[in-house]
Coordinates of C-alpha atoms in Angstrom, one line a residue:
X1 CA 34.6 8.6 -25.0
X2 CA 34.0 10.3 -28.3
X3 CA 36.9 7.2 -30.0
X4 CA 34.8 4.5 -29.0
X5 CA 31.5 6.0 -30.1
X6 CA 32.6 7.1 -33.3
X7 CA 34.0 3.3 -34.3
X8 CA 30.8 2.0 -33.1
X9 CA 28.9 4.3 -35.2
X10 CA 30.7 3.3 -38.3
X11 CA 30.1 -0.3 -37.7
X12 CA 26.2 0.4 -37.2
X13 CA 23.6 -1.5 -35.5
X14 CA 23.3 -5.4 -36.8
X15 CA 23.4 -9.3 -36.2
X16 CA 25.5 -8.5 -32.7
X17 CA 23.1 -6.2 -31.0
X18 CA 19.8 -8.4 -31.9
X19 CA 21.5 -11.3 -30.3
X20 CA 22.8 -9.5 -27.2
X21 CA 19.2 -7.6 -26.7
X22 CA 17.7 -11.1 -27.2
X23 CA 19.8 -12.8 -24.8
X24 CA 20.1 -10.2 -22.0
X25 CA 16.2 -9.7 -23.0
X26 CA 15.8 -13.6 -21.7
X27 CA 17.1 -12.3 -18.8
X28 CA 15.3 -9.4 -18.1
X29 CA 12.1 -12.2 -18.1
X30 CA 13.8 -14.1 -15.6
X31 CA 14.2 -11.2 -13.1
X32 CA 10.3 -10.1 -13.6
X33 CA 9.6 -14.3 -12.9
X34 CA 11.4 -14.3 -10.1
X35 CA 9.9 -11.0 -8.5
X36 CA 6.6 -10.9 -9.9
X37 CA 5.7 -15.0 -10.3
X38 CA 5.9 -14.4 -6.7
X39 CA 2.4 -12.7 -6.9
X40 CA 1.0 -15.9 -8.9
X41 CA 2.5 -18.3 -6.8
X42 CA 2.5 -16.9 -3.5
X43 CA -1.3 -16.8 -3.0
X44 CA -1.1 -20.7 -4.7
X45 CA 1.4 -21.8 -2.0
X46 CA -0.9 -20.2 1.3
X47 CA -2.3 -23.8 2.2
X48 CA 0.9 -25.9 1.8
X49 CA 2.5 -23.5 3.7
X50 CA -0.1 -22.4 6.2
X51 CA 0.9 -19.0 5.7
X52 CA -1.2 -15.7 6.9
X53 CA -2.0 -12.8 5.4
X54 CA 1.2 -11.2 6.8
X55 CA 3.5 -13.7 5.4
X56 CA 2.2 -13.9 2.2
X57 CA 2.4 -10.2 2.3
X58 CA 6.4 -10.2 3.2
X59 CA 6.9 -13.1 1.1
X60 CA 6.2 -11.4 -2.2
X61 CA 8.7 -8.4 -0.5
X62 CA 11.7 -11.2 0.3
X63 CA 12.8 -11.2 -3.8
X64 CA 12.6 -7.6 -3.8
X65 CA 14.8 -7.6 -0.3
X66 CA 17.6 -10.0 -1.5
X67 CA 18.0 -8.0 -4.6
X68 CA 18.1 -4.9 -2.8
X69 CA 20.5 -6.1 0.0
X70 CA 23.3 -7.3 -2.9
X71 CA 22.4 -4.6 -5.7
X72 CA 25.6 -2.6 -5.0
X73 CA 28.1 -5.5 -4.2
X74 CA 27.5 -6.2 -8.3
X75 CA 27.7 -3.2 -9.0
X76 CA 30.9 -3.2 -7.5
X77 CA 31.9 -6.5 -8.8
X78 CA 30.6 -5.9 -12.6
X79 CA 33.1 -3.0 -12.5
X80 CA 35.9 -4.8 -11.0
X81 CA 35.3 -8.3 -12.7
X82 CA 33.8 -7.9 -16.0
X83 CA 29.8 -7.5 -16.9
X84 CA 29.5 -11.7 -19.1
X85 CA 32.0 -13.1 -15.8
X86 CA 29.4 -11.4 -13.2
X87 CA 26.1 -13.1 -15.3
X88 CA 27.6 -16.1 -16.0
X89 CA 27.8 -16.7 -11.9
X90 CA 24.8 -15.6 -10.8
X91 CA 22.8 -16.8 -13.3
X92 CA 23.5 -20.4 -12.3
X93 CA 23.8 -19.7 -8.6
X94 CA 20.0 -18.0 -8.7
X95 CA 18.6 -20.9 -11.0
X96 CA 19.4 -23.4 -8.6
X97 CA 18.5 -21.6 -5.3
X98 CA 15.6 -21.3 -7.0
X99 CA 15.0 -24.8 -7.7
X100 CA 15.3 -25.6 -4.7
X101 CA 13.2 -22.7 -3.1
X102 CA 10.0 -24.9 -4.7
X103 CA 11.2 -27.9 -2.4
X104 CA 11.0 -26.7 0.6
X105 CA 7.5 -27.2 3.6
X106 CA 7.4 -24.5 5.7
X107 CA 7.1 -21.0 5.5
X108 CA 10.0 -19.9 6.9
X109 CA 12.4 -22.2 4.8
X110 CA 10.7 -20.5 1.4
X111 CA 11.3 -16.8 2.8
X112 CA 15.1 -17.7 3.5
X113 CA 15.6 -19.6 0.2
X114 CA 13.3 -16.8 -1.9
X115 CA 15.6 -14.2 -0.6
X116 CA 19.2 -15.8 -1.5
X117 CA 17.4 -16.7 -4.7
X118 CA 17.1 -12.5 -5.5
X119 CA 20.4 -12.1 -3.9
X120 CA 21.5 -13.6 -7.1
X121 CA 18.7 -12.4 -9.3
X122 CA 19.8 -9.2 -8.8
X123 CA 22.9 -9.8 -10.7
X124 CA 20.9 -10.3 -14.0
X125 CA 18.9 -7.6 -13.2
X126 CA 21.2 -5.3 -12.7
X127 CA 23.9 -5.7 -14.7
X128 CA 22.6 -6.8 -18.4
X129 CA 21.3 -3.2 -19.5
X130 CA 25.2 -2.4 -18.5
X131 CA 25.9 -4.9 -20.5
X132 CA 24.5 -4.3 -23.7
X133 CA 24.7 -0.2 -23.8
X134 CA 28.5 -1.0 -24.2
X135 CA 27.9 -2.9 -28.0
X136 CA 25.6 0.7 -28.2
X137 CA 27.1 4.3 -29.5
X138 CA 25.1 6.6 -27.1
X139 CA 22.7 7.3 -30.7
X140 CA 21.2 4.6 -30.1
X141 CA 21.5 3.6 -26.3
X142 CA 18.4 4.8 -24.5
X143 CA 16.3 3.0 -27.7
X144 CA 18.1 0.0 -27.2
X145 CA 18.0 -0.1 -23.4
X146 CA 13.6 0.5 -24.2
X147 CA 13.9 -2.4 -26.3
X148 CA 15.8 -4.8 -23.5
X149 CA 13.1 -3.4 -20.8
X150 CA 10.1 -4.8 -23.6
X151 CA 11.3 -8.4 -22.3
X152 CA 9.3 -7.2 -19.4
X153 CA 5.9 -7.4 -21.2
X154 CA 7.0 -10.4 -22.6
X155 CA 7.9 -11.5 -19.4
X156 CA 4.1 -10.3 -17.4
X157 CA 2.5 -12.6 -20.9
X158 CA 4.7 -15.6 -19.9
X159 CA 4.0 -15.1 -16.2
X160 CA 0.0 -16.1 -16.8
X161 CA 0.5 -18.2 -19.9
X162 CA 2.5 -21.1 -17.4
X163 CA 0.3 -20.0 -14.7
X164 CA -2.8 -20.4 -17.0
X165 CA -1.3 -24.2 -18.0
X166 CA -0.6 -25.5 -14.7
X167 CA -3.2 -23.7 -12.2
X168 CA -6.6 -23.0 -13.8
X169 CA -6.7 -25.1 -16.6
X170 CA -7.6 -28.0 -15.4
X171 CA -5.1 -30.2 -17.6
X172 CA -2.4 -30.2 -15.1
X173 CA -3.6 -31.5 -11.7
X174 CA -1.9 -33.6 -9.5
X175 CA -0.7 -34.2 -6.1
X176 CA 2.8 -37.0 -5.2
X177 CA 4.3 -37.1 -2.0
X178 CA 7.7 -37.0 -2.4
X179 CA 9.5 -37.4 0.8
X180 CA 8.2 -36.1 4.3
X181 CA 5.6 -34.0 4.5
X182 CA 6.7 -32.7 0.7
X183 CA 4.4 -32.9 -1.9
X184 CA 4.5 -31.9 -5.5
X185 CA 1.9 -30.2 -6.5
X186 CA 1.7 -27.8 -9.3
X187 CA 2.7 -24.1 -8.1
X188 CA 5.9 -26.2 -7.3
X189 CA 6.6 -27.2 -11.2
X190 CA 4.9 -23.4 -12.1
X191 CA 8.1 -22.5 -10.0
X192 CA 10.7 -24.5 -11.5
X193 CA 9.4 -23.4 -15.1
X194 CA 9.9 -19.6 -14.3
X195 CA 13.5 -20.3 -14.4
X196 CA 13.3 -21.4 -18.4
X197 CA 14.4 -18.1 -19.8
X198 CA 17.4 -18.0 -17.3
X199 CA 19.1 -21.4 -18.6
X200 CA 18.3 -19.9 -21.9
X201 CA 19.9 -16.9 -21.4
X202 CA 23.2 -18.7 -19.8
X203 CA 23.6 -20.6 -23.1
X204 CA 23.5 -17.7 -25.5
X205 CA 25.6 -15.9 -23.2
X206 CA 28.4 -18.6 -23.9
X207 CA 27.8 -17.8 -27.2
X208 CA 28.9 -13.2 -26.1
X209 CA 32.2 -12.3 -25.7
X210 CA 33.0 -9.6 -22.7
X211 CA 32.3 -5.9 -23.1
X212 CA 34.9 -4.6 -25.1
X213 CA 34.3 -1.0 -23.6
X214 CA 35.1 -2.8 -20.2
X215 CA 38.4 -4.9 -22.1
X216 CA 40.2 -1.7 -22.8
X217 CA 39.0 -0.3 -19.9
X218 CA 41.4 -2.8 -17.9
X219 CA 43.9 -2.7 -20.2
X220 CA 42.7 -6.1 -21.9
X221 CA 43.7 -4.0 -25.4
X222 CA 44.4 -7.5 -27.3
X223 CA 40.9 -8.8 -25.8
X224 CA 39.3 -5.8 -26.4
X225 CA 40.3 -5.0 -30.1
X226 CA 39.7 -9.1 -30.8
X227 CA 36.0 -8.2 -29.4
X228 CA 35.8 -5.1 -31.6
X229 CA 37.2 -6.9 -34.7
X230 CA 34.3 -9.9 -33.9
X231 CA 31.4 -7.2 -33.8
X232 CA 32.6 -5.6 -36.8
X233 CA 32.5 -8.9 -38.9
X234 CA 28.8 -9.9 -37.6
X235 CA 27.6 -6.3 -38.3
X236 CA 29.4 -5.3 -41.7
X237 CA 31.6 -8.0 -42.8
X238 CA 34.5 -6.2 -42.7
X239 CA 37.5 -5.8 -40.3
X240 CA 38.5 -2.9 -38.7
X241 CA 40.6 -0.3 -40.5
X242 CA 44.0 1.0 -39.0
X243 CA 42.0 4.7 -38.1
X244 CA 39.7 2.5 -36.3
X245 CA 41.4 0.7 -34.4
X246 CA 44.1 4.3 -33.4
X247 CA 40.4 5.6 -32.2
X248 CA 40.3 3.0 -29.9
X249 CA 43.6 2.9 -28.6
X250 CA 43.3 6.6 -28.1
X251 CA 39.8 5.9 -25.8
X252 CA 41.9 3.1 -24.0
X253 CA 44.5 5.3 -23.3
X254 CA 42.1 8.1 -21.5
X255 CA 39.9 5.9 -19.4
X256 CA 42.6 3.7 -18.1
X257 CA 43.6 6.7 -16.2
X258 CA 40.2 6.3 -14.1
X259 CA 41.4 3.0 -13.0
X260 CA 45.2 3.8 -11.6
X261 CA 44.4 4.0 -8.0
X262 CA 43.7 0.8 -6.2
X263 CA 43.1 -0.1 -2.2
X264 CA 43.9 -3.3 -0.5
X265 CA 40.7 -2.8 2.1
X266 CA 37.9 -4.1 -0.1
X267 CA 34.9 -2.2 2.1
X268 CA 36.8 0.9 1.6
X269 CA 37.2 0.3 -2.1
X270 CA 33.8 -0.6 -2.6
X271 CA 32.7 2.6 -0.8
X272 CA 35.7 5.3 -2.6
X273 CA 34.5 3.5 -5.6
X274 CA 31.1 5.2 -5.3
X275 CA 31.9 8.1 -4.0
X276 CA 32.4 10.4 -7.6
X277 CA 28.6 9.6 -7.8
X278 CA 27.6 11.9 -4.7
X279 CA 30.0 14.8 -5.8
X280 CA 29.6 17.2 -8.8
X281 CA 29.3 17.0 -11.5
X282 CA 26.4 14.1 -10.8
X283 CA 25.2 14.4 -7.2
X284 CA 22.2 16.0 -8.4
X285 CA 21.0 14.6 -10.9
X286 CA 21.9 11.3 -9.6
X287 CA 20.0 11.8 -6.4
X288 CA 16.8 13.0 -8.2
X289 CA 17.1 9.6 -10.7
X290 CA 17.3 7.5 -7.2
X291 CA 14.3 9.3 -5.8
X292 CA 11.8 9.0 -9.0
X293 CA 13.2 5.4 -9.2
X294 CA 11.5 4.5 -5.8
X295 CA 8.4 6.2 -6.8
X296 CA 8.4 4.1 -9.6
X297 CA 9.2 1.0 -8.6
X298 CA 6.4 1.3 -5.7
X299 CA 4.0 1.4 -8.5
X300 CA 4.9 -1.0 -10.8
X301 CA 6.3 -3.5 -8.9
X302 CA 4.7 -3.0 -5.4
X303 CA 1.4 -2.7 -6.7
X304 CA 1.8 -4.6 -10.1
X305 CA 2.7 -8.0 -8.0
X306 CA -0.7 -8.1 -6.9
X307 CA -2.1 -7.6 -9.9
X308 CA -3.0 -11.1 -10.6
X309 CA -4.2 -11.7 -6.9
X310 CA -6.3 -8.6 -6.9
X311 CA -8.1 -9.1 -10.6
X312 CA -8.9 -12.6 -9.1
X313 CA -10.8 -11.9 -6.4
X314 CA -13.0 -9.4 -8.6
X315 CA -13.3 -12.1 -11.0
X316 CA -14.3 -14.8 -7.9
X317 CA -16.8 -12.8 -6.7
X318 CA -20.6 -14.2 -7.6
X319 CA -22.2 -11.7 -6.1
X320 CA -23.9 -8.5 -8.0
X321 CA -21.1 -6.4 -8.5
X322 CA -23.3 -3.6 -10.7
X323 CA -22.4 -0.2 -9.9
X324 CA -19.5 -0.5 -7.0
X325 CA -16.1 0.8 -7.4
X326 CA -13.1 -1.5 -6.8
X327 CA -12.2 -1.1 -3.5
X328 CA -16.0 -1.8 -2.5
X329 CA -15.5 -5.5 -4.8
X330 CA -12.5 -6.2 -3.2
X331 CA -12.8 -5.3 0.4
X332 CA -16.9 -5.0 1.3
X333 CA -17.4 -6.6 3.6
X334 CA -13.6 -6.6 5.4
X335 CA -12.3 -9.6 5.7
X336 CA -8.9 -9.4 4.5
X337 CA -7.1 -8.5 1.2
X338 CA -6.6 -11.6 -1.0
X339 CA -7.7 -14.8 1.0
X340 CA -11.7 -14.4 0.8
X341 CA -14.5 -15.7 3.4
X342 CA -17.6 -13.8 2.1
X343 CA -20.3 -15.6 1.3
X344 CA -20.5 -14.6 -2.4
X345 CA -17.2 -15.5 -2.7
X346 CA -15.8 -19.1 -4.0
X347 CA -13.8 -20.3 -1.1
X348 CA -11.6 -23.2 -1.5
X349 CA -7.8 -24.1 -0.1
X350 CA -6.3 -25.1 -3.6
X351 CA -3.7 -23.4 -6.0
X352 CA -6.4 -22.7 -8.8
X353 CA -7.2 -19.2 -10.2
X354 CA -10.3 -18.2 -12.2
X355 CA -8.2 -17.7 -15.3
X356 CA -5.6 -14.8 -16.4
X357 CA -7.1 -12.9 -18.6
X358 CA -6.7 -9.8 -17.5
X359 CA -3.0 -10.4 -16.8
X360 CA -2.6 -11.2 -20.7
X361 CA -3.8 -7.6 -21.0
X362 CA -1.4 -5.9 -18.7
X363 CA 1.8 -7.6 -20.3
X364 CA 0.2 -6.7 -23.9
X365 CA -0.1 -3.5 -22.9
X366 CA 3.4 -3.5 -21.3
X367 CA 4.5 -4.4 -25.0
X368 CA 2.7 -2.2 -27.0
X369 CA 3.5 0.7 -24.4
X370 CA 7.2 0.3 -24.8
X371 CA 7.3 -0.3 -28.7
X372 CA 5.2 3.2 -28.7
X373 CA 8.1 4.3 -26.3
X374 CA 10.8 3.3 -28.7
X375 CA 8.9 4.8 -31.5
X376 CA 8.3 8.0 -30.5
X377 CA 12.3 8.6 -29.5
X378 CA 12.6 9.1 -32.8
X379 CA 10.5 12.3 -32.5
X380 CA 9.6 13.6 -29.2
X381 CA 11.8 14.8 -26.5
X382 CA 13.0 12.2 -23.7
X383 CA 10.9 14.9 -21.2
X384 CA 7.8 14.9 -22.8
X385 CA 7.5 11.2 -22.8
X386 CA 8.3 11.3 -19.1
X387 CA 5.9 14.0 -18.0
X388 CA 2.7 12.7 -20.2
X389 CA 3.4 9.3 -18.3
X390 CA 3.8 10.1 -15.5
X391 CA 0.6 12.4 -15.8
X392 CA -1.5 9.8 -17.3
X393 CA -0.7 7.6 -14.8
X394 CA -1.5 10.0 -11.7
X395 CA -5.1 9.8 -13.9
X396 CA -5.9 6.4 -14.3
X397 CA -5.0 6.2 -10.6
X398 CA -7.6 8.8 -9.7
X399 CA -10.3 7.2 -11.8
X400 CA -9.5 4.4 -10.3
X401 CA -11.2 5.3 -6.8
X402 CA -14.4 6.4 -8.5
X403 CA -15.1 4.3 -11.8
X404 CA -17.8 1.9 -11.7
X405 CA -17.4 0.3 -14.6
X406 CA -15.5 -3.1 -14.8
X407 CA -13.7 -2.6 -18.2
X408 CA -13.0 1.1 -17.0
X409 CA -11.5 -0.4 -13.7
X410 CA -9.2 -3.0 -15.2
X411 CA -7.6 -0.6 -17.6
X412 CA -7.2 2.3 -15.2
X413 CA -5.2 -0.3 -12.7
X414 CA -3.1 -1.3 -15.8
X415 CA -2.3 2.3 -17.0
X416 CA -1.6 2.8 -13.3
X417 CA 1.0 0.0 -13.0
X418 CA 2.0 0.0 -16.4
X419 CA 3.1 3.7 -17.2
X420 CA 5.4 4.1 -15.0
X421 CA 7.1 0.6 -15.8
X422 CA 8.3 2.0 -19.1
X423 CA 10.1 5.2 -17.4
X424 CA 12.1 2.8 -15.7
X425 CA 13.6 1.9 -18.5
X426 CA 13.9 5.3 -20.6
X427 CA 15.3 6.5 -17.3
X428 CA 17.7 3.9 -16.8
X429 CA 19.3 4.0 -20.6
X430 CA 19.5 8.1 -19.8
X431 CA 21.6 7.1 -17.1
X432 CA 23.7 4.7 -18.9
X433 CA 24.2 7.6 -21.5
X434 CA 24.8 10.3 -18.6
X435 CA 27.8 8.0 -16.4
X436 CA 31.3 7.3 -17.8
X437 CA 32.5 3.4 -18.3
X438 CA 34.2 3.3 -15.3
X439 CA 30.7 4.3 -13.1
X440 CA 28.0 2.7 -15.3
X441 CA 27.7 -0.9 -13.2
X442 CA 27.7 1.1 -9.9
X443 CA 24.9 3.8 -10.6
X444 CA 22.8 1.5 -12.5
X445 CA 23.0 -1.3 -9.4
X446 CA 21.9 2.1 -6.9
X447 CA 19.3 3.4 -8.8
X448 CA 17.2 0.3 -9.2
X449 CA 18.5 -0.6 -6.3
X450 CA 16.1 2.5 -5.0
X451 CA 13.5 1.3 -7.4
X452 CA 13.5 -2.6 -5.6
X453 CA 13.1 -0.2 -2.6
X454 CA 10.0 1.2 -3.6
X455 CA 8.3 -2.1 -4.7
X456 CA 9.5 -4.3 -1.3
X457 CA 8.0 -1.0 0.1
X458 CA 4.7 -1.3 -1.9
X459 CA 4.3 -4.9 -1.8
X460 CA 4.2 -5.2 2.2
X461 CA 1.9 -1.7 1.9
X462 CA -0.4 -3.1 -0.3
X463 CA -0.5 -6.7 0.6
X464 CA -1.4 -5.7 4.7
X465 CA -2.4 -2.1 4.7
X466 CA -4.8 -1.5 1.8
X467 CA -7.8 -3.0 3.0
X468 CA -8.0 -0.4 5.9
X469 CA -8.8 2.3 3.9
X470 CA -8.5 1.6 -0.3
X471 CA -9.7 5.1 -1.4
X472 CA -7.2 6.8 0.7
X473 CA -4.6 4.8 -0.2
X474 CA -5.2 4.5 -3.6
X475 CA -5.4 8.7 -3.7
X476 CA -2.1 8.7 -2.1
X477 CA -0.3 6.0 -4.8
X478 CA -2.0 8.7 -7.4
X479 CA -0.6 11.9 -5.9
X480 CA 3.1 9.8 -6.2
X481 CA 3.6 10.0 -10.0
X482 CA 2.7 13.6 -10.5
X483 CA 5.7 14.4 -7.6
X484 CA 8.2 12.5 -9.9
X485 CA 6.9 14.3 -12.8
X486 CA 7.6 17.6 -11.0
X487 CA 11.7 16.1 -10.7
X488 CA 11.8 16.4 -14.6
X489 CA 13.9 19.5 -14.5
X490 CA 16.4 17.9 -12.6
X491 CA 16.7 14.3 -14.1
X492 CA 19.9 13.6 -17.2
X493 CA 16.3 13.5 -19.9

């Protein structure tokens, strides 16, 4: 391991690694689109699609199921395959599923086409931090895997900004019958322009050569070295010298020994294939990473996809609103969690919102959050920055059951949501730096595979159960974070 990381640290961080964090970043937006849009467009879709609270509730879960359901197969396959062959494939396969999710007229045909969308979403998801911590030396892995997770406030800006345009604007309003009892109207364009950043990404991807730390690892050498010698050029200008390319020879030589033993069952292969994962020496720590992954993931993505639903109906509500907490504006009196009959309420069957401010806010702070993140690596230990989040986070959500104040209110629920989002990907580039080559796909693909757990797990919570008893369940979605922070001591930090 210590070949390749050593030829990578003479050639240095340059023109290659911008474009691939760039590019993969552009995916990383897509994946958030596809999950999260689901909170913006979901709520916009309840008339066309006569849907319940209950549905709408598992619909915004269905993304979260398909990517959970295939996280592992690409794992598999992104070892087997190649990480640029397994993104290439399902980055076309999920932008056209997802085309034609926004055409169909029932309920039950957008579930089923929302879930094989984010069976192929998850391939992107998944596989493109793998991807670009092999053009990293492990120096500068975890910073660059915090830079590739930014895309996500990038990607919670971008979410409002089109939903802004073409739902509460007023500029964009229309309403064709295509064929049947389809009819365009705009939460169906919103949903075909989520899938911008994915045809971008499958362009500059033409543009990337495999990983060259999975081209020796199959015994590509001539493939590999050609990809080396490219990445040198870009970076310094210069090709690689004759020690350079003995380093790497001598790293091919000892990983290609991972790789000798091969099965003809594929089940069976996919399962041995996993199995070094649950024995020492990473059992353990592996384990605990899968476990604060679902914590995490129930917070930022359960709760975070009804973000934008739950800041509009404060925002709807006429009424005086002086001196009541947030569960008392959303859910006094009980009616129902996001589709509002109360008389101070606006009430209308349409796909508008009253605006997206305070969604700007959470992806801004999403941004400054993880450029504060990738600062301080330079400085403070990996553990400190995951306990004080963690911490803070647990606070926010406790002030969150008592504040009055509406300013006080929206920032506690974005500290809540967005703290833990940016351990998700600090912990994720630890474990990229923690797994040899031949493992990386695999225990990435689990991990947030527990994560999509958590927020399937949180969306259906939040979306049906919340309005039963807020305070309690907001002190128990507080109490999660500080349990995670407790894991510390037995997380690869």
């Amino acid at each position: 391991m210590e070949h390749f990381d050593s030829v990578m640290e003479d050639i240095g961080f340059g023109r290659v690694h911008l474009f691939a964090t760039l590019t993969l970043g552009l995916l990383q937006m897509l994946t958030i689109q596809e999950t999260m849009g689901m909170g913006v467009i979901g709520p916009a879709a309840v008339c066309d699609l006569r849907m319940n609270e209950a549905q709408l509730a598992s619909l915004t879960a269905a993304g979260f199921m398909g990517i959970i359901c295939s996280s592992y197969f690409w794992g598999y396959i992104t070892d087997k395959k190649g990480r640029r062959w397994t993104l290439l494939r399902t980055i076309t396969i999920s932008n056209l599923c997802s085309l034609a999710s926004m055409f169909t007229v029932t309920f039950t045909g957008f579930f089923v086409m929302r879930f094989i969308t984010c069976i192929f979403v998850a391939g992107p998801s998944f596989v493109a931090a793998t991807y670009l911590s092999e053009f990293c030396s492990h120096r500068i892995m975890v910073r660059s895997i915090t830079h590739l997770y930014m895309f996500t406030g990038f990607a919670m800006i971008s979410c409002p900004a089109w939903a802004t345009l073409f739902l509460s604007s007023g500029l964009i309003e229309f309403e064709e019958e295509l064929v049947g009892s389809l009819t365009l109207r705009p939460w169906r364009t919103l949903g075909c322009v989520y899938i911008l950043p994915g045809v971008f990404a499958f362009l500059l991807l033409l543009l990337l050569p495999e990983s060259p730390k999975f081209l020796l690892m199959i015994g590509e050498t001539k493939r590999g070295l050609a990809t080396m010698e490219w990445i040198s050029r870009k970076n310094t200008g210069r090709t690689l010298s004759e020690d350079q390319i003995k380093r790497l020879l001598a790293y091919q030589e000892l990983v290609q020994v991972k790789r000798r033993k091969e099965h003809q069952n594929f089940l069976r292969s996919m399962l041995d294939d996993a199995m070094p994962l649950v024995r020492k020496p990473y059992v353990g720590y592996f384990t605990c990473v899968c476990l604060v992954m679902f914590v995490l993931g129930l917070l930022t993505h359960g709760l975070g996809i009804w973000f934008t639903a739950m800041r509009n109906r404060c925002n709807m509500r006429l009424g005086n609103t002086q001196g009541m907490t947030l569960c008392r504006i959303l859910f006094v009196p009980e009616t129902g969690p996001f589709i509002e009959t109360e008389s101070d309420l606006d009430v209308v069957c349409s796909d508008s919102f009253k605006g997206f401010n305070d969604s700007f806010i959470l992806g801004s702070v999403y941004v400054v959050l993880y450029n504060l993140c990738w600062a301080s690596l330079f400085c403070v230990h990996k553990k400190v920055m995951f306990v004080f989040s963690l911490v803070a986070s647990s606070t926010f959500g406790f002030l969150l059951i008592f504040v009055t104040n509406y300013t006080m209110q929206l920032f506690s629920l974005v500290f809540l949501i967005a703290f833990p989002g940016i351990i998700i990907g600090l912990l994720g580039g630890s474990l990229l730096v923690f797994v040899p080559t031949y493992l990386r796909g695999k225990a990435l693909c689990i991990s947030l595979m527990w994560c999509r757990c958590g927020a399937a797990v949180g969306a259906m919570l939040v979306g049906s159960k919340i309005q039963y008893n807020c305070e309690l369940f907001l002190l128990a979605i507080s109490i999660l974070p500080l349990i995670a922070a407790c894991m510390e001591g037995y997380l690869p930090l």
